[in-house]
Coordinates of C-alpha atoms in Angstrom, one line a residue:
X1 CA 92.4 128.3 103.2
X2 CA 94.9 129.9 105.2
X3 CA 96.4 126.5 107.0
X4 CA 96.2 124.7 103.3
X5 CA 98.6 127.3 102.1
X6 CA 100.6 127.4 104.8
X7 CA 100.9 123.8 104.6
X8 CA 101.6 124.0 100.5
X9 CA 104.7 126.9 102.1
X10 CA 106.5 123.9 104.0
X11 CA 105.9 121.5 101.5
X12 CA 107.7 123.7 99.2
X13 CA 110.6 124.1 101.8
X14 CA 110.9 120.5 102.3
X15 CA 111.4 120.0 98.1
X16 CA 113.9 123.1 98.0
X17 CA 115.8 121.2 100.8
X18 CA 115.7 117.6 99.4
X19 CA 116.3 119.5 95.8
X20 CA 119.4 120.7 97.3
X21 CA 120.7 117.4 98.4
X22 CA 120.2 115.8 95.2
X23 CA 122.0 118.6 93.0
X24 CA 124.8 118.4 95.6
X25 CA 124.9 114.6 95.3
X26 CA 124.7 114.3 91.5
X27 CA 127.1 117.2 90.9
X28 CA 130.4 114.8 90.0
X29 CA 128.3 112.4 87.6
X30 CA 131.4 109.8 88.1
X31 CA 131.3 109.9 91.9
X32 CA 128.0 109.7 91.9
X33 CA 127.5 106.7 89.1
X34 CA 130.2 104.8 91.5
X35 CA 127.7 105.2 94.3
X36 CA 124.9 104.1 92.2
X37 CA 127.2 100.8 91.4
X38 CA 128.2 100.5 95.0
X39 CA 124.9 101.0 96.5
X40 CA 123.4 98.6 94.2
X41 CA 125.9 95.9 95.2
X42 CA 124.2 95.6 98.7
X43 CA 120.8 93.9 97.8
X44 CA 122.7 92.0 95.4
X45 CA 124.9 90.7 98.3
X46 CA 122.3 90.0 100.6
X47 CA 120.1 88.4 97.0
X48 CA 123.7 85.8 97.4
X49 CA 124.0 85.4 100.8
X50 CA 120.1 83.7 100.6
X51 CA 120.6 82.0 97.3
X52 CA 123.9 80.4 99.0
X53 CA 121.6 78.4 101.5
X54 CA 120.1 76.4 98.5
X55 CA 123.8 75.3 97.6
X56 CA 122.7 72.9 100.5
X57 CA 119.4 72.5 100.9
X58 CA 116.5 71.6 98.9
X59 CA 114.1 74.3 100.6
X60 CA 114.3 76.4 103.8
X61 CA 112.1 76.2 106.5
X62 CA 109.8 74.0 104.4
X63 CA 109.6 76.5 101.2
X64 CA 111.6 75.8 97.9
X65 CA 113.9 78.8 96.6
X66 CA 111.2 80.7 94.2
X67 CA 109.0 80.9 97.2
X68 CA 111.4 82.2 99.6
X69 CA 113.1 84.7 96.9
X70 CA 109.2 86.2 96.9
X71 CA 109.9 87.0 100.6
X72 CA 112.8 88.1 100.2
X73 CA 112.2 90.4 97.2
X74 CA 108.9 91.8 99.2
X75 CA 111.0 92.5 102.2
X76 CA 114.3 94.2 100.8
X77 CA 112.0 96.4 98.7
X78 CA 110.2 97.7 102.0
X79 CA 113.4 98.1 103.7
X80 CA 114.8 100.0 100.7
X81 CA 112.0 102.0 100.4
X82 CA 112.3 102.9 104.0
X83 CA 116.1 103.6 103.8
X84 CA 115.9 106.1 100.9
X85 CA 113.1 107.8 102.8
X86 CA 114.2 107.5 106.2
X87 CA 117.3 106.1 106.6
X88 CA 119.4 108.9 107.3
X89 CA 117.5 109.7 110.6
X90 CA 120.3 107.2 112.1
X91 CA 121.9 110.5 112.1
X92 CA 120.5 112.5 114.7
X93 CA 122.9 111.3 117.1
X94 CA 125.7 113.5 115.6
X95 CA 122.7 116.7 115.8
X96 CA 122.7 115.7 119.2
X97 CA 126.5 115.1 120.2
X98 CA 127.0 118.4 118.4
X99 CA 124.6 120.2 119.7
X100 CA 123.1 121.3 116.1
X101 CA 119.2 119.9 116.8
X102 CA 119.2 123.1 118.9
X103 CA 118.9 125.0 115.3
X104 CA 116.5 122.3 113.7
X105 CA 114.0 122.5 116.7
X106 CA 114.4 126.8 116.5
X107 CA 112.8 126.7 112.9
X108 CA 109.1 126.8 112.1
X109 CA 109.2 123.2 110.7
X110 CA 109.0 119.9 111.7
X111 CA 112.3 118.6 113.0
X112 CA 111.8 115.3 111.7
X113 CA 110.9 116.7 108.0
X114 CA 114.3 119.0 108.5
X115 CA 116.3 116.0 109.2
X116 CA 114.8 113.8 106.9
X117 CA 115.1 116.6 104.3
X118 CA 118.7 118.1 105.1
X119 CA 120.6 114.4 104.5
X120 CA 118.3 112.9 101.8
X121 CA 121.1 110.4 99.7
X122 CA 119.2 109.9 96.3
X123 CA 121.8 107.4 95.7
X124 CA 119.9 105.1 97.4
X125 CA 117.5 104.9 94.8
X126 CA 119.7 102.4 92.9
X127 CA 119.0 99.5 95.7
X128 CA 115.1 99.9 95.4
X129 CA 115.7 99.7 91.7
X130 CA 117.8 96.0 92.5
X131 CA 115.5 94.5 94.4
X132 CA 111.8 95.8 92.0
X133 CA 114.0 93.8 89.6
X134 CA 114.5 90.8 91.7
X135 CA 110.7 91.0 93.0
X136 CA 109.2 90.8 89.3
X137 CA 111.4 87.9 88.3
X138 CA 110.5 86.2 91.6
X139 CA 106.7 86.7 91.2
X140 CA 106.8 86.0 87.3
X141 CA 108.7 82.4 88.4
X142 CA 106.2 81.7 91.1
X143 CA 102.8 81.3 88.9
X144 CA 101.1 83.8 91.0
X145 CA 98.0 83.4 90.1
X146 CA 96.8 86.8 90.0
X147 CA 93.4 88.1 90.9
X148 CA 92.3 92.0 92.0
X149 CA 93.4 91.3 95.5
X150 CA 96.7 89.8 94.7
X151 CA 97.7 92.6 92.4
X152 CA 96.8 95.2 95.0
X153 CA 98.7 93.5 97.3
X154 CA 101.6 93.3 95.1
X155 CA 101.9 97.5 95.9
X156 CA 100.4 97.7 99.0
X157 CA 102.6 95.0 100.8
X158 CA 106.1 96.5 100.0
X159 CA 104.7 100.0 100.9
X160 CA 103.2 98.4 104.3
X161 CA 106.4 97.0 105.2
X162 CA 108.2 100.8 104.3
X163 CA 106.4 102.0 106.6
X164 CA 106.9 99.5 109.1
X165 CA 110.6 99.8 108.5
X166 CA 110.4 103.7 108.9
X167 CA 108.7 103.4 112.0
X168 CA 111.4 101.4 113.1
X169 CA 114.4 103.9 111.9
X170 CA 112.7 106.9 113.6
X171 CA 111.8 105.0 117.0
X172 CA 115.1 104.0 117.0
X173 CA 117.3 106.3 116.6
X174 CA 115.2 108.2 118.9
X175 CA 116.6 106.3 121.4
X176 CA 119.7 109.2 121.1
X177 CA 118.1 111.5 122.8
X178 CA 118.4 109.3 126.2
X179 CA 121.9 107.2 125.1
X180 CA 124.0 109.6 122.5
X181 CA 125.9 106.0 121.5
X182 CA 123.0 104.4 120.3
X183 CA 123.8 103.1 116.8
X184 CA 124.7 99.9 117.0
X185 CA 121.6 99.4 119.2
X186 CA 119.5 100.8 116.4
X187 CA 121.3 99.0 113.7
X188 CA 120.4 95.9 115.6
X189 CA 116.8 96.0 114.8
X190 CA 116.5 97.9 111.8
X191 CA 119.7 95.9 109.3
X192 CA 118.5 92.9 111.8
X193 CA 115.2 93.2 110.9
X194 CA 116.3 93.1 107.4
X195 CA 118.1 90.1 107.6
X196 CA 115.5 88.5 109.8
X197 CA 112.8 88.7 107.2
X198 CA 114.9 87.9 104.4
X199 CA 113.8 83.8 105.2
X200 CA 110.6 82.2 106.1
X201 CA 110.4 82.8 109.7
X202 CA 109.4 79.2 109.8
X203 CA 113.7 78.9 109.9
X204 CA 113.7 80.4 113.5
X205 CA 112.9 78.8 117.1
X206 CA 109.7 79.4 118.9
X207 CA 111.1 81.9 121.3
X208 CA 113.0 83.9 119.2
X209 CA 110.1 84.0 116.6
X210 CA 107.8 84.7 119.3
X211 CA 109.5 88.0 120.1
X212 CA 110.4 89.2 116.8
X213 CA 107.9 87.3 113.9
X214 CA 104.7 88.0 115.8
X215 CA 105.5 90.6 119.0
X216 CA 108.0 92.8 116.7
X217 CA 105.6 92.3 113.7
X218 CA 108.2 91.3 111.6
X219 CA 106.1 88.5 109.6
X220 CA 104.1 90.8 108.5
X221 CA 106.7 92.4 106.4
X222 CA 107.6 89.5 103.5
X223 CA 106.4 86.1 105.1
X224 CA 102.8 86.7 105.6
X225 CA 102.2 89.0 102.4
X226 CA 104.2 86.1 100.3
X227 CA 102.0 83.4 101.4
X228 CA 98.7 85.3 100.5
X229 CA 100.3 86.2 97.1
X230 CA 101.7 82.3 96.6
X231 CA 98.1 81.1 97.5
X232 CA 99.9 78.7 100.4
X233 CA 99.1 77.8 104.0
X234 CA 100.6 78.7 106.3
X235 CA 102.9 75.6 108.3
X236 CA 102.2 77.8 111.7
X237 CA 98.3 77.9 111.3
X238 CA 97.1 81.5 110.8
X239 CA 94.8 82.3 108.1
X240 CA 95.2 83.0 104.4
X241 CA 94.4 86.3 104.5
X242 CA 96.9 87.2 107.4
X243 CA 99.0 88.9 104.4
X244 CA 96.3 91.3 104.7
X245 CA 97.5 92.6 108.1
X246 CA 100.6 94.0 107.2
X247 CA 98.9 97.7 107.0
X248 CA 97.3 97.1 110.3
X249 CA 101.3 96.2 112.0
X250 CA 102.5 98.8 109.8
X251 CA 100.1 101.4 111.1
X252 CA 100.7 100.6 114.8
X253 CA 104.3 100.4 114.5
X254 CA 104.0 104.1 112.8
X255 CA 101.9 105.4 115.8
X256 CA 104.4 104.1 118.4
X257 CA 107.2 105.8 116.7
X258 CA 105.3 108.6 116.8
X259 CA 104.7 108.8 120.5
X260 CA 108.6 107.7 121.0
X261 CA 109.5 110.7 118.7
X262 CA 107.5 113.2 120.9
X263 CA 108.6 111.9 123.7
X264 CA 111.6 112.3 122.3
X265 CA 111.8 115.7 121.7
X266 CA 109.8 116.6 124.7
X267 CA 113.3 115.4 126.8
X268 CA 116.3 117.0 124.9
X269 CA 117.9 119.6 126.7
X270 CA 120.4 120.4 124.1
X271 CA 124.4 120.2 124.5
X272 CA 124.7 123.1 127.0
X273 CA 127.1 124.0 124.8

């Protein structure tokens, strides 16, 4: 009883703190409607940037452009998922330039829930709100035709691939703790991995999907879960129901960043400062 109210006490610290943010961020409703607009702009730019490929092409990597907006749509709503969640963990190189994780690690919290909670941007919200819209017209023009399973994985896919994609912010940016200029190195992988799984991975060369479709797990974000939901085969021979493995990747991704974040922690020696 004890640890479930203790538990129910941080929770309650962790909504005051994201509470906080959002007040502070909605304060000037024009500034903060202009960063609505502008964040919303970014899905719909990348949304271009793959419809501009059918300007001269038939279909991409053997899928027409309904097919491939489905894995697109799944994908961008993982990573914005992840972003509004997690995103702003890319910080923790400024807490450790500064020297200011020294006061995060002092309090009886979780660092990672402090740091998560303390730069929470609700603006953010406006690009998962894009892309549900691009995902619903993208499924509705696809004659999915849906069963039990399909509809479950309609949710469960997109919140798979967040996870995925948070592993990947956290593990990251952990890398700060060893190499304080770190961000374009983290950028690489996370904003890469978005644009790598905005197309069939059937567009990339063996070695390079080797490493990051199937070693990376990045397949398993919007190509794999699109195939099971389209009712297609897949043209590199795995099984229908490899769609289905995208909480599996996701899980395993989570656990590493886990151990990297410990890690992690375990070697900062603050600023000295």
């Amino acid at each position: 009883m004890y640890r479930r109210r203790g538990v129910y006490r941080r929770l309650g610290v962790y909504r005051r703190l994201v509470g906080a943010q959002v007040r502070s961020h909605s304060a000037y409703r024009a500034s903060f409607a202009i960063d609505l607009a502008t964040n919303a702009l970014i899905p719909i730019i990348d949304l271009i940037a793959v419809l501009a490929m059918f300007q001269v092409t038939r279909t991409l990597g053997g899928f027409d452009i309904v097919q491939v907006l489905v894995m697109y749509a799944l994908a961008a709503t993982s990573f914005a998922i992840a972003d509004l969640a997690v995103g702003n963990i890319e910080r923790i190189r400024f807490y450790v330039r500064q020297g200011l994780l020294d006061a995060v690690l002092v309090r009886p919290l979780s660092a990672l829930g402090q740091l998560l909670a303390v730069d929470f941007t609700i603006r953010r919200v406006a690009r998962i709100a894009v892309v549900l819209v691009v995902l619903s017209l993208a499924v509705s023009r696809a004659g999915v035709d849906w069963t039990p399973g399909r509809v479950a994985l309609i949710v469960i896919a997109p919140l798979s691939g967040a996870v995925f994609f948070s592993a990947l912010f956290v593990g990251t940016a952990t890398v700060a703790f060893w190499w304080i200029e770190s961000g374009e190195f983290a950028n690489a992988f996370t904003y890469g991995g978005r644009d790598f799984t905005s197309y069939p991975i059937t567009v990339y060369s063996g070695f390079f999907r080797r490493v990051f479709a199937f070693s990376l797990g990045f397949a398993f974000v919007g190509y794999y879960p699109a195939l099971t939901l389209l009712g297609m085969t897949d043209p590199l021979g795995l099984p229908s129901w490899a769609g289905w493995l995208s909480p599996l990747v996701s899980m395993a991704a989570a656990g590493v960043a886990g151990l990297v974040w410990r890690l992690g922690i375990r070697h900062y020696r603050s600023t000295g400062s």
